[in-house]
mmCIF file of C-alpha atoms in Angstrom:
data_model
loop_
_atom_site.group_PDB
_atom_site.id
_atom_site.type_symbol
_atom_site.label_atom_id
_atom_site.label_comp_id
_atom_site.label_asym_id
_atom_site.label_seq_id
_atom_site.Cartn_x
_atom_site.Cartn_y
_atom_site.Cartn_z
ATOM 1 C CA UNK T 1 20.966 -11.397 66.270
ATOM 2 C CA UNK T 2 19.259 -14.156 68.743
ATOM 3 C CA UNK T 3 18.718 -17.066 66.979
ATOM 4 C CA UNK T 4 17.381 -19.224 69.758
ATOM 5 C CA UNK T 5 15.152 -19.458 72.753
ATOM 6 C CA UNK T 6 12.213 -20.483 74.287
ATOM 7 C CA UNK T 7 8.386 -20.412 73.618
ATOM 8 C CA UNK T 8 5.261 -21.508 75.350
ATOM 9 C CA UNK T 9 2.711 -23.913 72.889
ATOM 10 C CA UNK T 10 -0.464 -24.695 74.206
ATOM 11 C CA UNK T 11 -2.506 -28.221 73.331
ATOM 12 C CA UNK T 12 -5.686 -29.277 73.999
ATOM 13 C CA UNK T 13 -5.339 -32.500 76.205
ATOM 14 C CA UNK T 14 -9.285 -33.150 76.942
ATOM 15 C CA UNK T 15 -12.803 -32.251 76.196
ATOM 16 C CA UNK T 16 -16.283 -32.635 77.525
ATOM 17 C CA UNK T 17 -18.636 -31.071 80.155
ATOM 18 C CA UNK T 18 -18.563 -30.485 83.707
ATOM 19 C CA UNK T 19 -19.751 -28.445 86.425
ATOM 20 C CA UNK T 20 -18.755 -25.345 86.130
ATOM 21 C CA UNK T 21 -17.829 -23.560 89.816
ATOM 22 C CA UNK T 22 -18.638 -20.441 88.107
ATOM 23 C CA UNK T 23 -21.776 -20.748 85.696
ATOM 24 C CA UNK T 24 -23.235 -24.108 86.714
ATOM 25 C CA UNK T 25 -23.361 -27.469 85.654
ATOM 26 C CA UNK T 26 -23.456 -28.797 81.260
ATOM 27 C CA UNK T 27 -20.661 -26.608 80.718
ATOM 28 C CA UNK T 28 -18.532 -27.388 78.084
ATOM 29 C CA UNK T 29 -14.718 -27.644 78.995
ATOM 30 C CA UNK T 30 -11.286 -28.167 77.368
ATOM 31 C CA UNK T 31 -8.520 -29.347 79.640
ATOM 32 C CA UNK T 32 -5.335 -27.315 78.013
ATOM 33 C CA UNK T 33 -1.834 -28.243 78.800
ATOM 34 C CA UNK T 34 1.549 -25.219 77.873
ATOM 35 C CA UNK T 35 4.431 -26.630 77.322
ATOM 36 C CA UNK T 36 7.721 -24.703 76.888
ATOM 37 C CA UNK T 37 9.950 -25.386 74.046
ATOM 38 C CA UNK T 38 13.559 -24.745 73.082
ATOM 39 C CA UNK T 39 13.345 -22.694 69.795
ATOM 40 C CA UNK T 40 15.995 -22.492 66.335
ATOM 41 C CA UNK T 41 15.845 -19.887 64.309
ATOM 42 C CA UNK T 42 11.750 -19.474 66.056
ATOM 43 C CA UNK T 43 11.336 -23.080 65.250
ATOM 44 C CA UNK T 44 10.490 -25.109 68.438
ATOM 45 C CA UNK T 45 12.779 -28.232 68.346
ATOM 46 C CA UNK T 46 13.080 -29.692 71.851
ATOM 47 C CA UNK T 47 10.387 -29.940 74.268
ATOM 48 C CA UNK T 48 11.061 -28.742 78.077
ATOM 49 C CA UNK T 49 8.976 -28.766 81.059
ATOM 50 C CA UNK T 50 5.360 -28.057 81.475
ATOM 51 C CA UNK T 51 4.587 -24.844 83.004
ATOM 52 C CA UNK T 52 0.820 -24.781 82.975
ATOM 53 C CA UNK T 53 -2.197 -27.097 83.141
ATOM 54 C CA UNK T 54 -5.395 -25.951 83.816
ATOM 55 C CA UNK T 55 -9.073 -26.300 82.797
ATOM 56 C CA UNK T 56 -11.038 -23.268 80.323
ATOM 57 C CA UNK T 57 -14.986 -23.415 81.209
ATOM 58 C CA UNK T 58 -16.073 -22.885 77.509
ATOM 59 C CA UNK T 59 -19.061 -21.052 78.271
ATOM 60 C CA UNK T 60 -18.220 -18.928 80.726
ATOM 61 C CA UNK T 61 -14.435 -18.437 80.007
ATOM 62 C CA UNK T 62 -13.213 -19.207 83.631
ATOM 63 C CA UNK T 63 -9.864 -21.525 84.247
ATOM 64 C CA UNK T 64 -9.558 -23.300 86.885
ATOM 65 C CA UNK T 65 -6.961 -26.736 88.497
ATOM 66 C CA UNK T 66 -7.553 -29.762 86.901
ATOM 67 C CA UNK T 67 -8.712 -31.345 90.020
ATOM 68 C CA UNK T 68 -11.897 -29.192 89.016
ATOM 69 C CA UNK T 69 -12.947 -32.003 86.995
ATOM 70 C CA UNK T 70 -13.036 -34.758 89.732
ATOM 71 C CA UNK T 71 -13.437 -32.753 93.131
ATOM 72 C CA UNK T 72 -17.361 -31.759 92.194
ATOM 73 C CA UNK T 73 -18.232 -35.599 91.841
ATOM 74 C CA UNK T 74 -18.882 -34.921 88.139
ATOM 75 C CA UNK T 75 -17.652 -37.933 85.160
ATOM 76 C CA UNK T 76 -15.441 -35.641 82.737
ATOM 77 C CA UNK T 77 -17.899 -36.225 79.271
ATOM 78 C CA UNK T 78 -21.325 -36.469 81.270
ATOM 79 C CA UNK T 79 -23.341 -33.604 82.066
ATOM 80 C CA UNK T 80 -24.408 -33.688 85.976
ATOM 81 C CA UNK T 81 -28.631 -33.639 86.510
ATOM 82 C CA UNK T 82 -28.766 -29.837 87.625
ATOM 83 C CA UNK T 83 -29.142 -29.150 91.327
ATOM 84 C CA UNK T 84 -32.180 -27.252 92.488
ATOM 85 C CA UNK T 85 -32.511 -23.713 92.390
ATOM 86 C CA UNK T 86 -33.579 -21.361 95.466
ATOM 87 C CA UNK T 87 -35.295 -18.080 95.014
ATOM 88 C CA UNK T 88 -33.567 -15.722 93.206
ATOM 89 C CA UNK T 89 -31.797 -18.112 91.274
ATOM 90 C CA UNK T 90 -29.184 -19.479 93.054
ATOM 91 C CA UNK T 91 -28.544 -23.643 93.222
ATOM 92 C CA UNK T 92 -28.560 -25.403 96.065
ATOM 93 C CA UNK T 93 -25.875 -27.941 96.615
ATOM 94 C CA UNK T 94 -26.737 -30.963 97.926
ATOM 95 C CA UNK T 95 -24.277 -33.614 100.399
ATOM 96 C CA UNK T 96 -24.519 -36.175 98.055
ATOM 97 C CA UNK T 97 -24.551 -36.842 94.725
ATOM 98 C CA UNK T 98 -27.863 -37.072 92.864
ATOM 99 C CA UNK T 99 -27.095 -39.926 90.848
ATOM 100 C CA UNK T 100 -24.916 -42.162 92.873
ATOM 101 C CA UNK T 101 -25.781 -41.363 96.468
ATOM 102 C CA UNK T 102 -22.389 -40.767 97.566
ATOM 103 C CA UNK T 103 -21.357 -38.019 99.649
ATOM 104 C CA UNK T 104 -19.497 -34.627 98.039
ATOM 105 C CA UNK T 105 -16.602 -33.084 98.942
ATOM 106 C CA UNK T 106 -16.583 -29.823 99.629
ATOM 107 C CA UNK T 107 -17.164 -27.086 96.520
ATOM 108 C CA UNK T 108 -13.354 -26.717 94.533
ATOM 109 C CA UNK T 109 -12.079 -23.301 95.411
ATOM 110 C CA UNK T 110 -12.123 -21.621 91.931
ATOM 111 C CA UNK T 111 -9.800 -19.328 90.600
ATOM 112 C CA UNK T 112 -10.220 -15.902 89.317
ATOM 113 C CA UNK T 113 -11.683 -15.379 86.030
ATOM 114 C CA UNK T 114 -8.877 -14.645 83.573
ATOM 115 C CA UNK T 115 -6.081 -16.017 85.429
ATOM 116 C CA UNK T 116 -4.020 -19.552 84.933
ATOM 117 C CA UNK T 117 -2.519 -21.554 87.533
ATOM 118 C CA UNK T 118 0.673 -23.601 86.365
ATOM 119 C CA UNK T 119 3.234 -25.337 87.583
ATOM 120 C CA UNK T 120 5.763 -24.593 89.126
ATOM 121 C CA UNK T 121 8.749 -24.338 86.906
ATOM 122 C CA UNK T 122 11.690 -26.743 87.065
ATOM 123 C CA UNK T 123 15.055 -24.980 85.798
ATOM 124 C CA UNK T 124 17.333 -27.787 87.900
ATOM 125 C CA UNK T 125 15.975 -30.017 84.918
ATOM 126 C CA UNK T 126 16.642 -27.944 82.162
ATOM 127 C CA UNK T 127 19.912 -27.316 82.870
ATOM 128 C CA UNK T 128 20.787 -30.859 83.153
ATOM 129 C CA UNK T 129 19.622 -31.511 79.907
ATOM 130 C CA UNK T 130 21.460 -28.695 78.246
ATOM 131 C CA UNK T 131 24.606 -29.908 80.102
ATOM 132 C CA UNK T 132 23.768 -32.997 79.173
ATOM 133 C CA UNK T 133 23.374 -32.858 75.682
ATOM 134 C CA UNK T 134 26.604 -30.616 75.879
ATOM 135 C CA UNK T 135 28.560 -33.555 77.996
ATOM 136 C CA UNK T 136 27.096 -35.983 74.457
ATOM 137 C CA UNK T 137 28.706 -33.831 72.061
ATOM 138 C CA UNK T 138 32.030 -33.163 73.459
ATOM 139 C CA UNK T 139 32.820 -36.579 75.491
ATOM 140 C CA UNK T 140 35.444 -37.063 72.570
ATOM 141 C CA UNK T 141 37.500 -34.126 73.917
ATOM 142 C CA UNK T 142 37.406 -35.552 77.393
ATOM 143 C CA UNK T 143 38.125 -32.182 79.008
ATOM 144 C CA UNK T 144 34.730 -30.743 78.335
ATOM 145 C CA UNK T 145 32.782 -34.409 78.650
ATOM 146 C CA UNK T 146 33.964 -34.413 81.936
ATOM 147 C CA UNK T 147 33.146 -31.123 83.126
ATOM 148 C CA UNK T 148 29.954 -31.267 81.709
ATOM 149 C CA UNK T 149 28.477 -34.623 82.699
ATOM 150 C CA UNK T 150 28.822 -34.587 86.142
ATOM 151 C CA UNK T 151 27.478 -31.510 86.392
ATOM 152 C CA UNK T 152 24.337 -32.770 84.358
ATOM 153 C CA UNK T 153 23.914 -35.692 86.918
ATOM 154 C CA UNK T 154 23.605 -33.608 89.606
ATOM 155 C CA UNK T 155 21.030 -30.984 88.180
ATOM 156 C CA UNK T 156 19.283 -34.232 87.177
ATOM 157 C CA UNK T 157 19.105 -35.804 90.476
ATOM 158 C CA UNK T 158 18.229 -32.218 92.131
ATOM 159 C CA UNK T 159 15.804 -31.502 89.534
ATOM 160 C CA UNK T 160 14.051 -35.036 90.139
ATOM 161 C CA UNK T 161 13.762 -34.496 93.928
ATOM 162 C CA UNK T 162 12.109 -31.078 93.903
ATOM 163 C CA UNK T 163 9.672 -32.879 91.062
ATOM 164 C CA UNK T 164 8.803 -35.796 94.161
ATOM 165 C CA UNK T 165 7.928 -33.431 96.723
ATOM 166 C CA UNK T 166 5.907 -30.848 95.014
ATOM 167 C CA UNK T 167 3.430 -32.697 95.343
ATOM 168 C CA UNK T 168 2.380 -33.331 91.749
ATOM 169 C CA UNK T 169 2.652 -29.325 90.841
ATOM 170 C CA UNK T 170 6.884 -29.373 89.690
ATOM 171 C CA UNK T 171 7.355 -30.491 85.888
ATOM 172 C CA UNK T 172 10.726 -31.191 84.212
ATOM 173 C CA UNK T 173 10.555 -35.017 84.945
ATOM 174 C CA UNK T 174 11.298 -35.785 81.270
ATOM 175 C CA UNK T 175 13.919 -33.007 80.631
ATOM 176 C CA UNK T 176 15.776 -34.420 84.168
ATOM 177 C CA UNK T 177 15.770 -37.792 82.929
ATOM 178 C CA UNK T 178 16.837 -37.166 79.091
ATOM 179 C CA UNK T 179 19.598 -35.080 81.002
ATOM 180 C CA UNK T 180 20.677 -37.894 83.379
ATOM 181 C CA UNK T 181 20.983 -40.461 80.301
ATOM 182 C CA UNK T 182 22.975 -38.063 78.196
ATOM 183 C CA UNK T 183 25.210 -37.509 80.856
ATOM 184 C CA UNK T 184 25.786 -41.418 81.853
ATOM 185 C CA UNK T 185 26.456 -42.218 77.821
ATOM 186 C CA UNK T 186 29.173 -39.171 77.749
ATOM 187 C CA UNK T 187 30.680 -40.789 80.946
ATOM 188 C CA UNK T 188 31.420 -43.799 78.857
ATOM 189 C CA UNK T 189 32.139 -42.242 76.050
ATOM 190 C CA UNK T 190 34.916 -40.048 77.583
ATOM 191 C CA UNK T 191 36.220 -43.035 79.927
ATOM 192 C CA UNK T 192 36.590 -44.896 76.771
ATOM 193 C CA UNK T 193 38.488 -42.244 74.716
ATOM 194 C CA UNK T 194 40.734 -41.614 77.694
ATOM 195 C CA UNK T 195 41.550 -45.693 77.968
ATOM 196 C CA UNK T 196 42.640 -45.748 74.437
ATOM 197 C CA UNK T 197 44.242 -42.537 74.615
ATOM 198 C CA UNK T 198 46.151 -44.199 78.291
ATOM 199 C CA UNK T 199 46.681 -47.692 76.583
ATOM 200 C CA UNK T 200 48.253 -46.443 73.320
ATOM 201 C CA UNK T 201 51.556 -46.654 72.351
ATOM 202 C CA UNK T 202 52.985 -44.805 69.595
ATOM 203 C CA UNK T 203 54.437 -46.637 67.035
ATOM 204 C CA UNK T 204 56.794 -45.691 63.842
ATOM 205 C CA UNK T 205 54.422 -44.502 61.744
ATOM 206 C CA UNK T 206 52.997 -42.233 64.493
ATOM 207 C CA UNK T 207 56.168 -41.445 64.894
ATOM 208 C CA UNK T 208 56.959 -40.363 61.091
ATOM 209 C CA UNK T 209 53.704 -38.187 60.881
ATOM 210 C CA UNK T 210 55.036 -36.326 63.873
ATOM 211 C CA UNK T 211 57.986 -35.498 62.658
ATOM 212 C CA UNK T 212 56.644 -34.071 59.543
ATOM 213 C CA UNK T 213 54.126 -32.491 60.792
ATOM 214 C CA UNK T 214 56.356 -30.882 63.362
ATOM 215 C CA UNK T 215 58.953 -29.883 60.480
ATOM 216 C CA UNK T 216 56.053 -28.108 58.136
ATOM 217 C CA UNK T 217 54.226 -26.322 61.543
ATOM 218 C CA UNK T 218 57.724 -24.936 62.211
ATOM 219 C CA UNK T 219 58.585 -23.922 58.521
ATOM 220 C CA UNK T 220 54.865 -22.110 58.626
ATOM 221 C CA UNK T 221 55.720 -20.368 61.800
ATOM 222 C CA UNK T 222 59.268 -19.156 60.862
ATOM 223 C CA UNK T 223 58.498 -18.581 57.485
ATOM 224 C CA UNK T 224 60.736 -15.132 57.837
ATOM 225 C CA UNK T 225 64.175 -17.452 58.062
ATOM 226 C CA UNK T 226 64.730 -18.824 54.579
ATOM 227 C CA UNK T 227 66.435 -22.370 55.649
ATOM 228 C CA UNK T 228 65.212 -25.470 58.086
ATOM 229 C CA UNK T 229 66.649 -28.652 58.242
ATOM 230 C CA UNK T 230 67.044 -31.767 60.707
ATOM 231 C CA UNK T 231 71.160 -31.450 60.025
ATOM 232 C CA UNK T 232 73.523 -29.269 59.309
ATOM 233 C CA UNK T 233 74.340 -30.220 55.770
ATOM 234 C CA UNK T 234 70.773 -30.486 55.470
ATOM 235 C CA UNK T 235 70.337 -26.230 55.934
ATOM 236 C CA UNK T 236 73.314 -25.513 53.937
ATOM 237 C CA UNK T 237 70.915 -27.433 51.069
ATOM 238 C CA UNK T 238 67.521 -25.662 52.306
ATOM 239 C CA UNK T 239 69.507 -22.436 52.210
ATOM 240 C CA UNK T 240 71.258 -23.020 48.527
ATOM 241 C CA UNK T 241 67.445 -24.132 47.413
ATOM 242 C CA UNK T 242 65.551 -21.357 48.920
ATOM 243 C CA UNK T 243 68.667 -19.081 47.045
ATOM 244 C CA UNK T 244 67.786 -20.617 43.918
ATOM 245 C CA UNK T 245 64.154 -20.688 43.593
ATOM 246 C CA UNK T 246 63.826 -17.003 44.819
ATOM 247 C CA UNK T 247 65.993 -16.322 42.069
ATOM 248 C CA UNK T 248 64.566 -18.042 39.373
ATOM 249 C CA UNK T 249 60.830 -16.606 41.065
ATOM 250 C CA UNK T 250 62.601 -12.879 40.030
ATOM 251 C CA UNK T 251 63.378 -14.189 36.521
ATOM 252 C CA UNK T 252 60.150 -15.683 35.439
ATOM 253 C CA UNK T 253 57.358 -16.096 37.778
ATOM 254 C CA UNK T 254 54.766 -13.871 39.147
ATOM 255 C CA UNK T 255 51.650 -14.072 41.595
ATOM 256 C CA UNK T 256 48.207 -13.955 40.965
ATOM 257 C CA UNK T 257 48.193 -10.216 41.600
ATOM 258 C CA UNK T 258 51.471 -9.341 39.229
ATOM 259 C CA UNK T 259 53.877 -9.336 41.982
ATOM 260 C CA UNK T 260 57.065 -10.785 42.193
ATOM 261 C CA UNK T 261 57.214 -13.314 45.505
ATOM 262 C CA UNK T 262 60.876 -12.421 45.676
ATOM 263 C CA UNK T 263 62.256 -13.425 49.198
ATOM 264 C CA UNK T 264 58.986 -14.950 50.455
ATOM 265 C CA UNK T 265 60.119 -18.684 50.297
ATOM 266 C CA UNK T 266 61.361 -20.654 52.973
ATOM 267 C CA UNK T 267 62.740 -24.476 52.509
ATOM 268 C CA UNK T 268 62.611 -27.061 55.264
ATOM 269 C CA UNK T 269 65.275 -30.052 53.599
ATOM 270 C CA UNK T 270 65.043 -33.480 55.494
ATOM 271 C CA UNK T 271 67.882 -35.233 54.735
ATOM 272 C CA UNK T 272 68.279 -38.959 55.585
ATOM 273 C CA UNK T 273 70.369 -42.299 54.649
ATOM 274 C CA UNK T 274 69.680 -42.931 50.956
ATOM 275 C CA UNK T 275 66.838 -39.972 50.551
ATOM 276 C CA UNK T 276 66.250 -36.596 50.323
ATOM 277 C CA UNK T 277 62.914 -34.099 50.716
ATOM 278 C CA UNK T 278 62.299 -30.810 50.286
ATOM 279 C CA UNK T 279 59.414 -29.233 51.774
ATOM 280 C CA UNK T 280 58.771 -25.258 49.838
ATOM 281 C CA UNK T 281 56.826 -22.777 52.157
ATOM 282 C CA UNK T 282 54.675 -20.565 49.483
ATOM 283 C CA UNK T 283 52.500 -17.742 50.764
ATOM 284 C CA UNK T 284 49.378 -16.993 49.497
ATOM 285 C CA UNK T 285 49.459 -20.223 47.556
ATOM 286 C CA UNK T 286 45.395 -21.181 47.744
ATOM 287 C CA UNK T 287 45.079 -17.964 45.966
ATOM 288 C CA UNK T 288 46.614 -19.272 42.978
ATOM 289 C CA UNK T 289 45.194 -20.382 39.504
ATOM 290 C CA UNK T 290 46.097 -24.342 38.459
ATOM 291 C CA UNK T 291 48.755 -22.912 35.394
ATOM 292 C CA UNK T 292 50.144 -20.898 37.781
ATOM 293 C CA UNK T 293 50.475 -23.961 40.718
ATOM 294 C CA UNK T 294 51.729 -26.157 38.012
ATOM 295 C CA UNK T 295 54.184 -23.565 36.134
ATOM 296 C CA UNK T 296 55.359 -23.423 40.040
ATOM 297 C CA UNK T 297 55.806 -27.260 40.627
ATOM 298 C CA UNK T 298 58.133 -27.263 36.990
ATOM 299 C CA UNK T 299 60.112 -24.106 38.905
ATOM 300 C CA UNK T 300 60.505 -26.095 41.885
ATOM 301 C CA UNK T 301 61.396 -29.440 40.476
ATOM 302 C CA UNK T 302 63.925 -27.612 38.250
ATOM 303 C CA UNK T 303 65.630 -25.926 41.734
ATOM 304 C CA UNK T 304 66.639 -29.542 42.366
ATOM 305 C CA UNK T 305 68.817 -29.414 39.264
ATOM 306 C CA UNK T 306 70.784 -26.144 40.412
ATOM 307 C CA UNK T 307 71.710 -27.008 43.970
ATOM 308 C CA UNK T 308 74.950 -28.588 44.785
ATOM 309 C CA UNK T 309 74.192 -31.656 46.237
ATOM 310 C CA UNK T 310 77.204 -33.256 48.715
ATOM 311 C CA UNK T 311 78.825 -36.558 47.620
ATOM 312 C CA UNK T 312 76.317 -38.516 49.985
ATOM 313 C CA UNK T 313 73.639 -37.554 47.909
ATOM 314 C CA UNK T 314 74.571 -39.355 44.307
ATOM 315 C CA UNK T 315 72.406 -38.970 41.287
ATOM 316 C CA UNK T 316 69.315 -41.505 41.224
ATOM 317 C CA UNK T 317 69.066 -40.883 45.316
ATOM 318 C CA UNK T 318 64.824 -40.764 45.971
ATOM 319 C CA UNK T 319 64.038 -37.160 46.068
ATOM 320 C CA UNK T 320 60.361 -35.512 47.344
ATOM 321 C CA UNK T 321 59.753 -31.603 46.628
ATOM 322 C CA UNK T 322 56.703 -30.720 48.360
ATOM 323 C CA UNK T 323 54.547 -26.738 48.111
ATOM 324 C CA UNK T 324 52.950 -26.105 51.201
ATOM 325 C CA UNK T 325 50.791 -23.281 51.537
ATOM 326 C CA UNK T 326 49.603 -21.651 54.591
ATOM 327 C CA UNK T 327 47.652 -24.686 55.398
ATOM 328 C CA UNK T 328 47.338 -27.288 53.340
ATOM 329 C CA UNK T 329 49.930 -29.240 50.899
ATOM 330 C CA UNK T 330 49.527 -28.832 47.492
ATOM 331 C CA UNK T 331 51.884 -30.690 45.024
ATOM 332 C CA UNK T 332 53.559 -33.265 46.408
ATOM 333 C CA UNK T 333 56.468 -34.467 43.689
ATOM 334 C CA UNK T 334 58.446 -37.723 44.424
ATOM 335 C CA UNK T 335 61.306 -38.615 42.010
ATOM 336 C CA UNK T 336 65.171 -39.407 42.014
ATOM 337 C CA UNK T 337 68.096 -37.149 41.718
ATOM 338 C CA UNK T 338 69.204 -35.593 38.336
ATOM 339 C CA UNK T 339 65.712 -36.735 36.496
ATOM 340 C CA UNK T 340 64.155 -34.146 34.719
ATOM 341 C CA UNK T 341 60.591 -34.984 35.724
ATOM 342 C CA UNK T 342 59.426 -36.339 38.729
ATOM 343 C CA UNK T 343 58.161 -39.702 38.292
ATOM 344 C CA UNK T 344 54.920 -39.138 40.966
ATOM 345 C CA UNK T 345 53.235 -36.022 41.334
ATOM 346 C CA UNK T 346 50.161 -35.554 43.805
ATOM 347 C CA UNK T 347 48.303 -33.394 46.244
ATOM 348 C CA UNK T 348 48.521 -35.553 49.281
ATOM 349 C CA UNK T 349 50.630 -35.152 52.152
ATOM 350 C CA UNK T 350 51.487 -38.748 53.185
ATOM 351 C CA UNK T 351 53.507 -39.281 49.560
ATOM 352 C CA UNK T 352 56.321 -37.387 51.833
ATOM 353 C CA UNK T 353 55.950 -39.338 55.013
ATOM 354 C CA UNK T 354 58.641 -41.778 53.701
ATOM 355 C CA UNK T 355 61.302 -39.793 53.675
ATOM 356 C CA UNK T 356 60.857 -38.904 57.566
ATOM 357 C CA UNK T 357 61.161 -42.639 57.968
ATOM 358 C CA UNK T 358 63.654 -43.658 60.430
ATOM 359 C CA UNK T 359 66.139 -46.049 57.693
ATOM 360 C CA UNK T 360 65.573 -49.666 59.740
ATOM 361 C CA UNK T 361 68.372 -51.950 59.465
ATOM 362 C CA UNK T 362 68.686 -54.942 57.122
ATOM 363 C CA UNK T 363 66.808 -58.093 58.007
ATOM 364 C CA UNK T 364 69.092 -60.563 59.975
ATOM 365 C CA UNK T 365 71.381 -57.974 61.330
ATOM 366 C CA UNK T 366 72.613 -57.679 64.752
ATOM 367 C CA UNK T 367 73.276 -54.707 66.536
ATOM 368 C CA UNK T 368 76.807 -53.861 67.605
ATOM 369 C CA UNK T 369 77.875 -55.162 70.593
ATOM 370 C CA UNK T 370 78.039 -52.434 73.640
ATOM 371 C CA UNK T 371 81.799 -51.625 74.658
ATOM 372 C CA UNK T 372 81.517 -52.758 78.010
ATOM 373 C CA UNK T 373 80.472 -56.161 76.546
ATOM 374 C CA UNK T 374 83.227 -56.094 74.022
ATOM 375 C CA UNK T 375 85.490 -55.240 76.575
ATOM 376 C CA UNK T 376 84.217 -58.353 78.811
ATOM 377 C CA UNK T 377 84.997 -60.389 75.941
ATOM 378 C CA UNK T 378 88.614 -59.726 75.108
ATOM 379 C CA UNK T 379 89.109 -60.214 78.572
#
C-alpha cells in the first residue's frame, strides 16, 4: 500500500487585467503559481519546488510566461487604452506607448492555447532535503548522520548552482537551503555524540550493568543448558536450583495453557564475597496472568530453601532471585539466606545490579605490597 508521495497544488498569486497577446487588451488575468508537495497518507505536508508559473487570460483561456505581464508595457491592475483597429478588425500596434510615450518592446511570443510553461524542475534540491532531514533524525547513531549529511551538502550546493544559472526558470531554492541547514545541525549533532562517546570513560557502575546485562543476554541465548554462573561453585548452585525448581514446576505449577514447563528453566547464579543472585530464565513468561507470576515468585523464593548452599554462603548472606522472561525482568526479589520471605520484591532490573558489584575494599586499607617490592625490602 503507498502511503506517500507527491502532488502538484495550484494558488492564485495575482489578479487584474492586461493585454492579452491573444484576444486583446482589458482582459482579465490570474497569475497562478503549482507547487509540488510531499504527501502522508494523501495529505500534503512539506512543500518542494515550484514546477510551474504562468499567467491564465480569463477571457480567452490562453497561458502564457509571466513576463507577459510587463513585456507589452501594460501596469498589471490597469486596463491599457485599446490600440486602433485596421480593416477587418485587426489592431494596430503602435512603437510607443499611448499613455506614457515610451517606446515598446517587441510583441511577447505567446504560447499555445492550452499549454503551461513551468520551470524547470530541481531534483538536486529535493534530494538534499530528504537526506537532510534523514542526516537530522539519525545524527544520534553517528553511522547514518554521517553518511547522510554530507551527502545532503553536496546535493544542496549542486542544487543551488543549477538554480543561479537558469536564469530565473530552476526552482528548489528553498528545499536546497532547508536541506543544507539540516545537514550542518546533524554535523554537530553527530560530532558531538561521537566526542562524548571518544571522551568517556567507563566507570563501575557502567561496569556492573555490563556484566549483568551480559550474564541475562547469555542465559536468554543458551536457554537449552540448564546452569550459568561466573564460578565454578557458582554452576554447581545454578545447576542444583534449576534441578529443584523444575521439580517442584512438575509437582504443582502449570502454564497459562495447562502445560507443565518441565525442563524449560535455566539459572544464571552470580556468586560474590558476602552475596548471592539468582537470575531464573522463564519462557513464555509475558504470557502469564499476575496469580500465576506471583504463585511463581513464592516457587522460586522457596527453591532457595532446598539448595545446598557451600559453607561460604552462611544463613543471613544477601540473596536476589530474579524471573526474566524473554525480554524483560519481571520480579525482582532481594532478601537474605534462610528467610522465608523476601524482604523487597519489585519489577525493576537495577534492584539486582548490586550483587554484580565488584566487593571494594575497606576504607583505609592498603593494598598488598607486590613481591618484587617485598623482596627489595627484606633485602
Amino acid at each position: 500500500m503507498i502511503i506517500h508521495g507527491t502532488t502538484g497544488i495550484t494558488s492564485t498569486q495575482q489578479k487584474g487585467s492586461f493585454h492579452c497577446p491573444s484576444c486583446g487588451s482589458g482582459a482579465p488575468f490570474e497569475r497562478k503559481g503549482v507547487r509540488r508537495f510531499f504527501t502522508l497518507f494523501w495529505v500534503p505536508l512539506i512543500p518542494l519546488h515550484q514546477v510551474a508559473d504562468f499567467v491564465e487570460c480569463k477571457r480567452c483561456g490562453g497561458n502564457f510566461r509571466p513576463e507577459v505581464l510587463t513585456g507589452n508595457g501594460t501596469v498589471p491592475g490597469q486596463a491599457p487604452p485599446p490600440f486602433p483597429q485596421l480593416d477587418g478588425g485587426h489592431q494596430l500596434r503602435p512603437s510607443v506607448h499611448p499613455v506614457t510615450g515610451m517606446p515598446l518592446p517587441p510583441p511577447a511570443m505567446s504560447a499555445p492555447h492550452g499549454v503551461v510553461l513551468s520551470y524547470q524542475s530541481n531534483g538536486m534540491a529535493t534530494a538534499s532535503m530528504v537526506l537532510g532531514i534523514l542526516g537530522l533524525l539519525t545524527s544520534v547513531f553517528f553511522c547514518p548522520g554521517f553518511i547522510f549529511a554530507p551527502l545532503s551538502l553536496v546535493f544542496g550546493f549542486i542544487a543551488l548552482k543549477r538554480v543561479r544559472s537558469g536564469g530565473g526558470l530552476v526552482g528548489g531554492k528553498g528545499p536546497a537551503r532547508a536541506g543544507i541547514a539540516c545537514s550542518v545541525i546533524a554535523l554537530l549533532i553527530s560530532c558531538v555524540m561521537t566526542a562524548i562517546v571518544m571522551t568517556h570513560k567507563p566507570n563501575a557502575s557502567d561496569k556492573t550493568r555490563s556484566a549483568m546485562n551480559a550474564a541475562a543476554n547469555e542465559l536468554t541465548r543458551s536457554s537449552s543448558i540448564p546452569a550459568h554462573g561466573n564460578t565454578a561453585e557458582a554452576r554447581k548452585l545454578a545447576a542444583a536450583y534449576a534441578s529443584t525448581i523444575t521439580s517442584l514446576d512438575a509437582a504443582s505449577f502449570t502454564s497459562t495453557k495447562g502445560n507443565s514447563k518441565k525442563g524449560s528453566y535455566a539459572v544464571h547464579c552470580e556468586l560474590r564475597e558476602g552475596k548471592c543472585a539468582f537470575i531464573v530464565y522463564v519462557p513464555g513468561y509475558r504470557k502469564f496472568e499476575e496469580s500465576a507470576k506471583e504463585s511463581l515468585g513464592e516457587m522460586a523464593w522457596l527453591t532457595t530453601h532446598m539448595i545446598p548452599f557451600t559453607p561460604a554462603i552462611p544463613p543471613g548472606t544477601p540473596l536476589c532471585v530474579a524471573l526474566k522472561g524473554d525480554i524483560v525482568f519481571g520480579s525482582v526479589m532481594i532478601g537474605k539466606t534462610g528467610e522465608k520471605k523476601p524482604d523487597e520484591t519489585g519489577k525493576n532490573e537495577s534492584l539486582l545490579e548490586p550483587f554484580f558489584a565488584q566487593t571494594q575494599p575497606p576504607a583505609g586499607s592498603k593494598p598488598a605490597a607486590a613481591p618484587q617490592a617485598a623482596e627489595k625490602d627484606e633485602l
